[in-house]
């Protein structure tokens, strides 16, 4: 799923400073799972924003709605009465935020979250990055552990000199992806594949302005 | 004889390294380089070492050559993509640089520009293959060069890395990718290093043991705490502990000299890292009986 973290109330408040009626729209899929953008988050954020503006002596009206997904016009059709508001704050991932911006092209849209990564739901409240969407999956070469996302340098041929007791040089709270890969390949009995030199990646496939067209 | 010829004829070689300064005043750096003339076979020049921004490697390699020492051009993959790396290699070739040390490079978060975008378009193993390709007359895209390079490429290995097996597997890949010599990360645990050398025998590649000058007990503790793959045994820390300042430095020189003396029969050479005390490298070599 896509993981996002909430923006601070101060930042959201500053973004909507010029408005007195805003609609806050949550997304009920990925960002709901990571406790950032679902109905509950919309309610908490909207309440906090109203309170903060009240303290400033400038009340703000904040409408609350949550749709199943903001990355799809089908669900965006369910957003009601947007024309009654001056601006929209979206608590969806960056895709959803742009989706709602396209749905309401004349309304200013503000991001209420920072979209961070594609990750795994390790346990309630804890998510880890797993994939960078590189466009050229090589998980079969690395024991099912992604070196692009799980090595801090996206190395393709083994651990760097900074690997430290299974942890990464960028922080002792982060597992070294290449030690994970080595251990997994050892477990699978595929270490002979570890010896092969993996070629440089085709970063053309990880480039910008990508699309996929299955319409034919 | 040059560095490559010395190594290939089996002579014990000594390399040291110079870290370019941050800023344009190179008087101290030049003083250090001059002091090493005639004492070392070749001199590494580091590449934004520890991810700290400094003078670029090529410019300093030129200074080293002008003073009359053969440089070993360290190249990391952190700051340049494949176009940048290859074009700098071609530049190095026309400047007369012969030796390249291919490194991945420390992550920017360890350095002084923590917000930098890390590149790592390719990494050390792949860079070695790229250098081979340039030597054969083609670039990474397979296009023919108008004039090939003739680099002597090396790499690094961390013999005290924990866990060791993945590191050793990568070391083998580097040999297969064309590394013709190795310089190691600083080593202190001799028995452990000897075990490493025993295993490395099968690969039949010259290894220069990394000797990092200990300047105080505090520095040794710092290395143990913060530098991955380096572990200074307690005995050495105890040996240094009673001394301060110049006396501690003298003790460190004695320790380094001792290490080198023990390695003479085991390694193809040593790579001495004095970090700011380059003018004492001759003392270390004297202490080693070289
Ligand atoms: S190799 Fe690429 S596609 Fe596969 S998991 Fe890693 S980043 Fe994602
Ligand atoms: S320590 Fe491991 S995860 Fe971190 S950069 Fe090095 S190889 Fe990658």
CSV table of C-alpha atoms and ligand atoms in Angstrom, one decimal, chain A residues 118 130-140 142 144-150 156 201, ligand 1:
chain,number,residue,atom,x,y,z
A,118,UNK,CA,5.1,2.0,-1.0
A,130,UNK,CA,9.4,-2.3,0.2
A,131,UNK,CA,9.4,-1.1,-3.4
A,132,UNK,CA,10.5,1.9,-5.4
A,133,UNK,CA,8.5,1.1,-8.5
A,134,UNK,CA,11.7,0.8,-10.5
A,135,UNK,CA,9.9,-0.7,-13.5
A,136,UNK,CA,12.2,-3.6,-13.8
A,137,UNK,CA,11.7,-6.0,-11.0
A,138,UNK,CA,14.7,-8.2,-9.9
A,139,UNK,CA,13.3,-9.8,-6.8
A,140,UNK,CA,14.0,-13.2,-8.3
A,142,UNK,CA,17.8,-11.2,-4.6
A,144,UNK,CA,12.6,-11.8,-2.7
A,145,UNK,CA,14.1,-8.9,-0.8
A,146,UNK,CA,14.3,-5.6,-2.8
A,147,UNK,CA,17.8,-4.1,-3.0
A,148,UNK,CA,16.5,-1.0,-4.7
A,149,UNK,CA,14.2,0.0,-1.8
A,150,UNK,CA,15.8,-1.8,1.1
A,156,UNK,CA,22.9,-4.4,-6.7
A,201,UNK,CA,19.7,-1.0,-13.8
C,1,LIG,S1,13.1,-4.5,-7.9
C,1,LIG,FE1,12.0,-2.7,-8.5
C,1,LIG,S2,9.9,-3.4,-8.9
C,1,LIG,FE2,10.9,-5.0,-7.7
C,1,LIG,S3,10.4,-4.5,-5.6
C,1,LIG,FE3,12.3,-3.5,-6.0
C,1,LIG,S4,11.8,-1.5,-6.7
C,1,LIG,FE4,9.9,-2.7,-6.7
